[in-house]
Every structure is written in C-alpha cells, then in structure tokens.
mmCIF file of C-alpha atoms and ligand atoms in Angstrom:
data_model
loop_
_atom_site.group_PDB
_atom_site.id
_atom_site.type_symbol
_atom_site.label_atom_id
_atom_site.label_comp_id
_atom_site.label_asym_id
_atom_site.label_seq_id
_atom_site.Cartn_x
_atom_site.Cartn_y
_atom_site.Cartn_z
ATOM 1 C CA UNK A 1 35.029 150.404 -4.993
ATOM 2 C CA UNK A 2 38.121 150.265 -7.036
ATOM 3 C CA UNK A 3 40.828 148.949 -6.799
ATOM 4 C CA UNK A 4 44.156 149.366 -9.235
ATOM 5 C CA UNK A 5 47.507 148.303 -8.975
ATOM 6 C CA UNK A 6 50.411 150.050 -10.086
ATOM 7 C CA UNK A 7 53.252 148.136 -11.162
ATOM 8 C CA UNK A 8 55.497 150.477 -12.134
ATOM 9 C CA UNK A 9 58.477 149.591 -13.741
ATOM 10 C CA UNK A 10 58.809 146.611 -12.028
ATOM 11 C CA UNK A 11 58.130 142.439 -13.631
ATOM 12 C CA UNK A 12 59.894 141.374 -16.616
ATOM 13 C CA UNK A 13 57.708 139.378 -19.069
ATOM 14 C CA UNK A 14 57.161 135.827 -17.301
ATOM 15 C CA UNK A 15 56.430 137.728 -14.031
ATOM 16 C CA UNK A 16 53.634 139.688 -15.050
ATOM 17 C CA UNK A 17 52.555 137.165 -16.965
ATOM 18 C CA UNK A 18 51.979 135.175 -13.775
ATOM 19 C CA UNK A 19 51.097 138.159 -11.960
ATOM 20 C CA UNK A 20 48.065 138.720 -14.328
ATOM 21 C CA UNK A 21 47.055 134.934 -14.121
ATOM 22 C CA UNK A 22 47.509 135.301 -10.105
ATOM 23 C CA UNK A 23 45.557 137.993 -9.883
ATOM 24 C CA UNK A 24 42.926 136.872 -11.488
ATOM 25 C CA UNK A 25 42.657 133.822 -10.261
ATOM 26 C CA UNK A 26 42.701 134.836 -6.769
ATOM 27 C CA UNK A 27 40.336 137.954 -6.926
ATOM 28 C CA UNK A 28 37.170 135.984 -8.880
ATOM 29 C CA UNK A 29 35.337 135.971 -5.835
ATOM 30 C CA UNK A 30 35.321 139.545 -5.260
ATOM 31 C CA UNK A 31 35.780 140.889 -8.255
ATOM 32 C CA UNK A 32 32.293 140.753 -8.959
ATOM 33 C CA UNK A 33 31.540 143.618 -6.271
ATOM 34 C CA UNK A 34 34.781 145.609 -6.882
ATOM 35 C CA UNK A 35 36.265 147.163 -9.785
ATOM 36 C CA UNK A 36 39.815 145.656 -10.231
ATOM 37 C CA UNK A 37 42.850 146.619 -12.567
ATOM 38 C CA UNK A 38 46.199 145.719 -12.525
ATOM 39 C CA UNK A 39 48.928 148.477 -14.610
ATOM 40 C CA UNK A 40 51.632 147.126 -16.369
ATOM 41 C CA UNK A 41 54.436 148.815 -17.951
ATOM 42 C CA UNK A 42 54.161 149.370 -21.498
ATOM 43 C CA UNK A 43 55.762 146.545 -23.276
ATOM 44 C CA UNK A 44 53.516 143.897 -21.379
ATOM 45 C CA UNK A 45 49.866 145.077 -21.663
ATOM 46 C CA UNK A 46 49.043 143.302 -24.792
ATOM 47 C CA UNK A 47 50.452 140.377 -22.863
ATOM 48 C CA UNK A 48 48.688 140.706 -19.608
ATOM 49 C CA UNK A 49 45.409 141.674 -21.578
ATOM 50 C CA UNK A 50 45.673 138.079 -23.026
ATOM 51 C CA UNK A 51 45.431 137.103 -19.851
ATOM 52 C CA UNK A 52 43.221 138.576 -18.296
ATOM 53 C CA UNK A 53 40.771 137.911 -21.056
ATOM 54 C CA UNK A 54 37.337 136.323 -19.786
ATOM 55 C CA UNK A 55 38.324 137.678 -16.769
ATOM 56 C CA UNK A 56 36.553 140.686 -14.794
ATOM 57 C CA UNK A 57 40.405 142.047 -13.911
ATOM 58 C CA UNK A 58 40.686 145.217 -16.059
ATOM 59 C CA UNK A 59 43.735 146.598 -18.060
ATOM 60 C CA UNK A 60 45.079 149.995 -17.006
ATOM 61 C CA UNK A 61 48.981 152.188 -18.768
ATOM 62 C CA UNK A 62 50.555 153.675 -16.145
ATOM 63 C CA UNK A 63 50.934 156.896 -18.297
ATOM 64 C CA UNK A 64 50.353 158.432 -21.623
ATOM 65 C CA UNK A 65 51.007 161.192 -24.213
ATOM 66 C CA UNK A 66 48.294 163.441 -24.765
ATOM 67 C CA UNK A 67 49.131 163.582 -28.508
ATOM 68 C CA UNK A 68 46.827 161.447 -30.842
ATOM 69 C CA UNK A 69 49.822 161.011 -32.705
ATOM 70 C CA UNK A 70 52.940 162.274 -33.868
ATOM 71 C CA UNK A 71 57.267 163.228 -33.839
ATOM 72 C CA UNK A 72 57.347 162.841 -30.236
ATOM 73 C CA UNK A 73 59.488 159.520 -30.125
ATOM 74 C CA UNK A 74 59.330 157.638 -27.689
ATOM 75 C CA UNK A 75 55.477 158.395 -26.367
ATOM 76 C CA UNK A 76 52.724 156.460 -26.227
ATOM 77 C CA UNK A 77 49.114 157.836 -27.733
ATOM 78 C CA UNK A 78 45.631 157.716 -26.430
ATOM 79 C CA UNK A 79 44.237 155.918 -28.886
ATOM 80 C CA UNK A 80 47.158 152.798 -28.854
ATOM 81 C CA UNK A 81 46.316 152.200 -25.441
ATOM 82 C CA UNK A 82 42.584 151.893 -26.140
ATOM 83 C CA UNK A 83 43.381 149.525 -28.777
ATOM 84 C CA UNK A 84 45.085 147.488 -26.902
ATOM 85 C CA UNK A 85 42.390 147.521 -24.385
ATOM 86 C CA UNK A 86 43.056 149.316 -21.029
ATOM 87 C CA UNK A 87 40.099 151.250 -19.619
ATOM 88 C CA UNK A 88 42.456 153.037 -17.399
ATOM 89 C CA UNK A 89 45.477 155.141 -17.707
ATOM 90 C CA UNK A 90 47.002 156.576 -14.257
ATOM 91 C CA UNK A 91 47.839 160.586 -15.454
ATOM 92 C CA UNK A 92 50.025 163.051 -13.121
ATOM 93 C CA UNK A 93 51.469 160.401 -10.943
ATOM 94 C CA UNK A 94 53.735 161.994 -8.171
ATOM 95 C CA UNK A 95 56.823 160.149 -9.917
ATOM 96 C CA UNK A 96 56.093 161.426 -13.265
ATOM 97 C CA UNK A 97 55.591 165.165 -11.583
ATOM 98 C CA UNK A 98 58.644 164.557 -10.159
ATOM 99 C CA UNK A 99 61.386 162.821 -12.157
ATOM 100 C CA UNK A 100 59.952 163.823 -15.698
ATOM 101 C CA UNK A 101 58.928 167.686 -14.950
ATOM 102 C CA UNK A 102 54.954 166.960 -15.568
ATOM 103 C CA UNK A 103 53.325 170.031 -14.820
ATOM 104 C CA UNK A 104 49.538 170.857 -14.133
ATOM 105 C CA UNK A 105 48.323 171.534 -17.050
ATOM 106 C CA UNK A 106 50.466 168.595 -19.332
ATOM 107 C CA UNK A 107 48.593 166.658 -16.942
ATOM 108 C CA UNK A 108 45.405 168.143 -17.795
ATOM 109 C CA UNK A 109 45.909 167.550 -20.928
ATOM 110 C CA UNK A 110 46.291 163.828 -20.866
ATOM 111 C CA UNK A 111 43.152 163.661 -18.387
ATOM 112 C CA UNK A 112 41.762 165.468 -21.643
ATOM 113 C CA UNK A 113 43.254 163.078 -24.014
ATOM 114 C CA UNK A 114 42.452 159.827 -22.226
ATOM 115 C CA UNK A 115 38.688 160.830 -22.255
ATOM 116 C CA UNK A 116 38.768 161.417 -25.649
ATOM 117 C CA UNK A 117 40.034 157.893 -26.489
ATOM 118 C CA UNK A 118 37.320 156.337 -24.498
ATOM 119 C CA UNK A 119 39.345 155.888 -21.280
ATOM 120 C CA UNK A 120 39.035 156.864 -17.667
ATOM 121 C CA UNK A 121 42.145 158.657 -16.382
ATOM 122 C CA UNK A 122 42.827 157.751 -12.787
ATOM 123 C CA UNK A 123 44.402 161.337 -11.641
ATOM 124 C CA UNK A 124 46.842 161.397 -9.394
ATOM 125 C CA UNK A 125 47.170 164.649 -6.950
ATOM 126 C CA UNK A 126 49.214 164.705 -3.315
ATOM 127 C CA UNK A 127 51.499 166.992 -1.300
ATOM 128 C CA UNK A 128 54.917 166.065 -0.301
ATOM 129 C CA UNK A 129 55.920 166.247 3.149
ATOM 130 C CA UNK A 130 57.006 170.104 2.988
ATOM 131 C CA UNK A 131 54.144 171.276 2.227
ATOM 132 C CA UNK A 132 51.724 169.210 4.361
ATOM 133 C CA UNK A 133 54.008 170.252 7.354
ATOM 134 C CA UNK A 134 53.911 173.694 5.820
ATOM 135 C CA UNK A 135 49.932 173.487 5.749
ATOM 136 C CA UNK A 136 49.414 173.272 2.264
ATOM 137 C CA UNK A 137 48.354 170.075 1.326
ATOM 138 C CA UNK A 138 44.673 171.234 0.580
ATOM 139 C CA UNK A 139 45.935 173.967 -1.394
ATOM 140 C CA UNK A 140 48.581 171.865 -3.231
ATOM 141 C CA UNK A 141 45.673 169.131 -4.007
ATOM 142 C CA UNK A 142 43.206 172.284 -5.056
ATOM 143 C CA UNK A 143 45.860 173.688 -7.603
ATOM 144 C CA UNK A 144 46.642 170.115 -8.647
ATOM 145 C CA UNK A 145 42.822 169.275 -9.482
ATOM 146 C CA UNK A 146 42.167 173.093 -10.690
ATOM 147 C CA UNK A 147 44.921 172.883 -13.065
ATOM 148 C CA UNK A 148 44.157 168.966 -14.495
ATOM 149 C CA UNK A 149 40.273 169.552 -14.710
ATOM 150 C CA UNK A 150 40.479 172.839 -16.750
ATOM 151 C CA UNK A 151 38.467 172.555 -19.807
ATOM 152 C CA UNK A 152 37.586 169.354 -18.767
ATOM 153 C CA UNK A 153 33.891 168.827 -19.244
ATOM 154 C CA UNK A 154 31.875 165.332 -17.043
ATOM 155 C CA UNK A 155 28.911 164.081 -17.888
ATOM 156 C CA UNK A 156 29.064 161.000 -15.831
ATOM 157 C CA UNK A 157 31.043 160.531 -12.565
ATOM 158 C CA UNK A 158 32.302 156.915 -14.192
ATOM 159 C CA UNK A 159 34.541 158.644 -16.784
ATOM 160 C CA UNK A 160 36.980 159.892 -13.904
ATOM 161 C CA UNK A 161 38.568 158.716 -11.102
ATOM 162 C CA UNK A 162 40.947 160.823 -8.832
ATOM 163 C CA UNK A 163 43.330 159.279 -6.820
ATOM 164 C CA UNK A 164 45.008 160.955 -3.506
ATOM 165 C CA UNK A 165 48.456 159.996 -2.917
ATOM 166 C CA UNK A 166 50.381 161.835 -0.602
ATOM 167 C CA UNK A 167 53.665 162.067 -1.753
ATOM 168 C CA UNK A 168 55.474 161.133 1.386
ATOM 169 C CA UNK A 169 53.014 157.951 2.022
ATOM 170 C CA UNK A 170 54.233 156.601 -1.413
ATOM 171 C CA UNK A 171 57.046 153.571 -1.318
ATOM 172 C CA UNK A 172 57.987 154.782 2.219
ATOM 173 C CA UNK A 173 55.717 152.955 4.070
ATOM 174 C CA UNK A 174 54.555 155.239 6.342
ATOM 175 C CA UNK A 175 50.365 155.572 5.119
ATOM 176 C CA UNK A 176 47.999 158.625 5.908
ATOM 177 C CA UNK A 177 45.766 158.114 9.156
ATOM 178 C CA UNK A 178 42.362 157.038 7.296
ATOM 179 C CA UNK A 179 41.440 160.192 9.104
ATOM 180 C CA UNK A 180 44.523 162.209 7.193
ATOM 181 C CA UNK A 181 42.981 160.284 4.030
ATOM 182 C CA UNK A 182 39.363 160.875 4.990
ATOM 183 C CA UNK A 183 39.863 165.019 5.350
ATOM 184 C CA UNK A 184 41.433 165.637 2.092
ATOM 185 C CA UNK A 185 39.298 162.959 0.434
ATOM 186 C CA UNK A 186 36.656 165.414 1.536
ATOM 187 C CA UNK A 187 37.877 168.258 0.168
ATOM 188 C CA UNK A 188 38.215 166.491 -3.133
ATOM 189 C CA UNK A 189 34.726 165.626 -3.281
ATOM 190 C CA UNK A 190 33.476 168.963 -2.392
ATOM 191 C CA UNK A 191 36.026 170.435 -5.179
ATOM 192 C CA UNK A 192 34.291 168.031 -7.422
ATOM 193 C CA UNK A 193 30.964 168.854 -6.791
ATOM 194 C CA UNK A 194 31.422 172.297 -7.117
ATOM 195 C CA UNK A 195 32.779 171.919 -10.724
ATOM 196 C CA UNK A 196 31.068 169.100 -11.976
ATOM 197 C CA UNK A 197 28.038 168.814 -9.635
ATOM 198 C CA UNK A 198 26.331 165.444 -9.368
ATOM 199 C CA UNK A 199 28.433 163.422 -11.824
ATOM 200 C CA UNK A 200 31.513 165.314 -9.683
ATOM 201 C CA UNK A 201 30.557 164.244 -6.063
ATOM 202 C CA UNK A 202 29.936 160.930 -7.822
ATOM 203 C CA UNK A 203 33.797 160.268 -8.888
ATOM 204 C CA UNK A 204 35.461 157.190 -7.043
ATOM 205 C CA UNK A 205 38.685 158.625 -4.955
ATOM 206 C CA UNK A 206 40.932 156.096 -4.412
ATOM 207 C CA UNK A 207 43.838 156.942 -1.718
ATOM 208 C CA UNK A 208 46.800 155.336 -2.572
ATOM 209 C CA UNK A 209 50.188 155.257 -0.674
ATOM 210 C CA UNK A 210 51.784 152.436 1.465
ATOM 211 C CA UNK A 211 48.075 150.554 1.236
ATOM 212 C CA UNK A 212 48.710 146.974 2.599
ATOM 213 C CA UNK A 213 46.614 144.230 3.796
ATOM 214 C CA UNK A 214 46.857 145.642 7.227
ATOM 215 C CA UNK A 215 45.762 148.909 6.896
ATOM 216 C CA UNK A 216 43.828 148.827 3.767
ATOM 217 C CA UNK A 217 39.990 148.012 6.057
ATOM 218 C CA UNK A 218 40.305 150.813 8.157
ATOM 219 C CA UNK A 219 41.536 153.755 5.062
ATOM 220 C CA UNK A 220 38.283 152.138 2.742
ATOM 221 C CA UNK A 221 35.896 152.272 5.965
ATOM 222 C CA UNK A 222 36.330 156.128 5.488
ATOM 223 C CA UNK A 223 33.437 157.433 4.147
ATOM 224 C CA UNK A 224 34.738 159.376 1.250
ATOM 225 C CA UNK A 225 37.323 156.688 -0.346
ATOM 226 C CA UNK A 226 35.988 154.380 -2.625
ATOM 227 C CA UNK A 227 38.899 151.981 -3.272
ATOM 228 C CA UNK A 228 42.965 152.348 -3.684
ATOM 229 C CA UNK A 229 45.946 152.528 -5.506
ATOM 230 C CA UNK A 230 48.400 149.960 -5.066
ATOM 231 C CA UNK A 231 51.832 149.911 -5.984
ATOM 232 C CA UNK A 232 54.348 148.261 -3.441
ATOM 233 C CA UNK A 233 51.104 145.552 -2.530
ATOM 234 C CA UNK A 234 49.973 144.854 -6.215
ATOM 235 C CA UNK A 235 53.227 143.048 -7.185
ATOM 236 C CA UNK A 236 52.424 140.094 -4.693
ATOM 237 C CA UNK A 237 49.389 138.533 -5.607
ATOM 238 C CA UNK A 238 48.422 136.893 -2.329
ATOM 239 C CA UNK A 239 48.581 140.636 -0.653
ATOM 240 C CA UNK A 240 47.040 142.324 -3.481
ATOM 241 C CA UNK A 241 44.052 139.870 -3.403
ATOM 242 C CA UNK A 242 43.450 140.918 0.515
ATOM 243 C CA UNK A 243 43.263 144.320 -0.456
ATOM 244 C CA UNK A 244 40.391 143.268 -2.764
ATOM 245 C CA UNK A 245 38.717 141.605 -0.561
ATOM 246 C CA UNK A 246 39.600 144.354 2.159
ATOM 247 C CA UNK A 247 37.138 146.805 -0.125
ATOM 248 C CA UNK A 248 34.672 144.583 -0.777
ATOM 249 C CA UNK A 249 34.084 143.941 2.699
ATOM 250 C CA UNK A 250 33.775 147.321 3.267
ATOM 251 C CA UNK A 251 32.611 148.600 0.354
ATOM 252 C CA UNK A 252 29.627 145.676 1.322
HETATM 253 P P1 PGA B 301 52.964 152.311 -2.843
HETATM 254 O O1 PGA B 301 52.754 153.149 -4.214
HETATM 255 O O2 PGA B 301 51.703 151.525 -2.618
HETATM 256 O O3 PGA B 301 54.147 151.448 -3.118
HETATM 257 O O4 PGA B 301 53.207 153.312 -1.757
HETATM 258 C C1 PGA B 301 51.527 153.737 -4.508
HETATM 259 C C2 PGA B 301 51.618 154.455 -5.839
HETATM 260 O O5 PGA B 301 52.669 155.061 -6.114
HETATM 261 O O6 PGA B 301 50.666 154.447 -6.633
#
C-alpha cells in the first residue's frame, strides 16, 4: 500500500514545516508496512525533506517539466527534483489537465522524464462527471493511460504507480462507491497487464478523490487498490495519519 498526500498549493513555510514533522511523527507505527509520502509545493521540499530525514515518510513534487533542462522559465526539471530528493512526482493531475491545458502525450512525456531521473511518476487519469454519465469513463481512463504510457518501457512494477481520480470525486466531497473505484481499478490493471505484463499487473493503483478517514477502509478493502491519494485529508495530520493506518489495516 501507498499512500501520498497532495498538498497542493496550500501551507506556507511554518505550516508544512509542522505538517512534515506531524506526519511523521504520527505515522511511525505504520509506516513500516505502508509506503507514505507527503507532496509539497515547490518552494518547500528541500524544507520538508529536512524533515523528514531519518524518517520512513517519503518526498514527492506535485508536478514537473519533462525537459532536463532549458529556456522554459519558470519549470521545474527531472533531475532538480531528484536532487533534492523526492522519489515521487504526481504527472497529469486532473487540475493540471484542466487549468494548464496538459494534454496526453505532455503527460507522457513527463511519466517518461521522471523515470529517467530515477523517479516514480504517480499518474493521474479520471473522467469528469460528463463523461462518466455519458458512459465513458473506461474509455476516457484507456485514452488517458494509452496516451501517457506510449513509448514507455517497465521493467519492474515499482517504477510506476497510477492513480484513479475521478474528476468529479476530487475537492467535492462526494467519493466513488469502492465498487465505482474497484471496476475501473480493474480495468486499469488489466490495461496494464496487457502492455507491460507481469511488472504491469504489478503497479500499485491508488484511487484518490474525497478519501477521508471514514471512507478510506472500505475503498482500500477493494481488491484492486493498493493505497490513495490524498489531498483535502493530507493537510490535517491527525486525519491523514488514520488514512495510514486505514491501509495498513487492510493492506494487513
Ligand atoms: P481530494 O483531492 O482528496 O481533496 O479530493 C485529491 C487529489 O486531487 O489528489
């Protein structure tokens, strides 16, 4: 199990400062069975990686530039995340899709770029509301995944993670059924396998989207998700830490 949490562009420097040292401190326990990462914005992951240091908490950048460097001003590169630590970086969010025009294949080539530093991308796919109620959210997540894994070779399931969020489950607080979750989650899998075979059926899905304490048991009972991603929940410490535990439990 796995389980990140998205900050977004929320904390200003003494907050996720005592985020990081929250988090830490109240996930040692389980974060010896689970995976755990906390996403900062920018400016405060060579903060927060101070402070997480000793720790088992992992670093993730909530996005990226595929570019190893160059005149694009304002971007971040591959490889300055990876010095500054983070094992993760969260490509193709639904927010950056939206609000910044990120297509398919810009996304597919970050997931392309973050390997290639020595990262794992978490990849984010999901329909919006329109087109589940239209029927298309397993074609939506197939064109999603189709167009971010192209030319993307996997030689161990560990060096990807995909994670599910519906795009109408995010911020609104209205979550996916674990059985909603469960059938696309499925269908991921299977698209996985096909393409990758072993080390493809072996990527963690995480579903992500409204997770809280109170639902998050029942969504990682489902056998096909293997943790979460957490944004509203991973800015308070106390419910982030249940969502931990949550997984463990489960993931037990
Ligand atoms: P949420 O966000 O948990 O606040 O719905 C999830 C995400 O956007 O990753």
């Amino acid at each position: 199990m796995l389980v990140a949490g998205n900050w977004k562009m929320h904390t200003d420097r003494d907050e996720a400062l005592r985020l990081a040292a929250e988090v830490v401190r109240r996930t040692e326990p389980e974060a010896r069975a689970v995976d755990v990462a906390v996403c900062p914005p920018f400016v405060w992951l060579d903060a927060v990686r101070e402070r997480l240091h000793g720790s088992r908490v992992a670093l993730g950048a909530q996005n990226v530039h595929p570019a190893a460097s160059g005149a694009f001003t304002g971007e971040v590169a591959p490889p300055m995340l990876a010095a500054l630590g983070c094992r993760y970086v969260i490509v193709g969010h639904s927010e950056r899709r939206q609000h910044f025009g990120e297509s398919d294949a810009f996304v597919g080539e970050k997931v392309r770029a973050v390997m290639g530093a020595g990262m794992v991308p978490i990849l984010c796919v999901g329909e919006t509301l329109a087109e589940r109620d239209a029927g298309e959210a397993e074609a939506v997540v197939r064109r999603q995944l189709d167009g971010a894994l192209d030319g993307v070779t996997l030689d161990e399931a560990e060096a990807l993670v995909v994670a599910y969020e519906p795009v109408w489950a995010i911020g609104t607080g209205r979550t996916a059924t674990p059985e909603q979750a469960q059938a696309v989650h499925a269908f991921i899998r299977e698209r996985l396998g096909a393409r990758f075979g072993a080390a493809g059926r072996g990527v963690r899905l995480l579903y992500g989207g409204s997770v809280k304490p109170d639902n998050a048991a029942d969504l990682f009972a489902q056998p096909d998700l293997d943790g979460g991603l957490i944004g509203g929940a991973s800015l308070d410490a106390e419910a982030f830490a249940a969502i931990v535990r949550a997984a463990q439990q489960t993931g037990a």
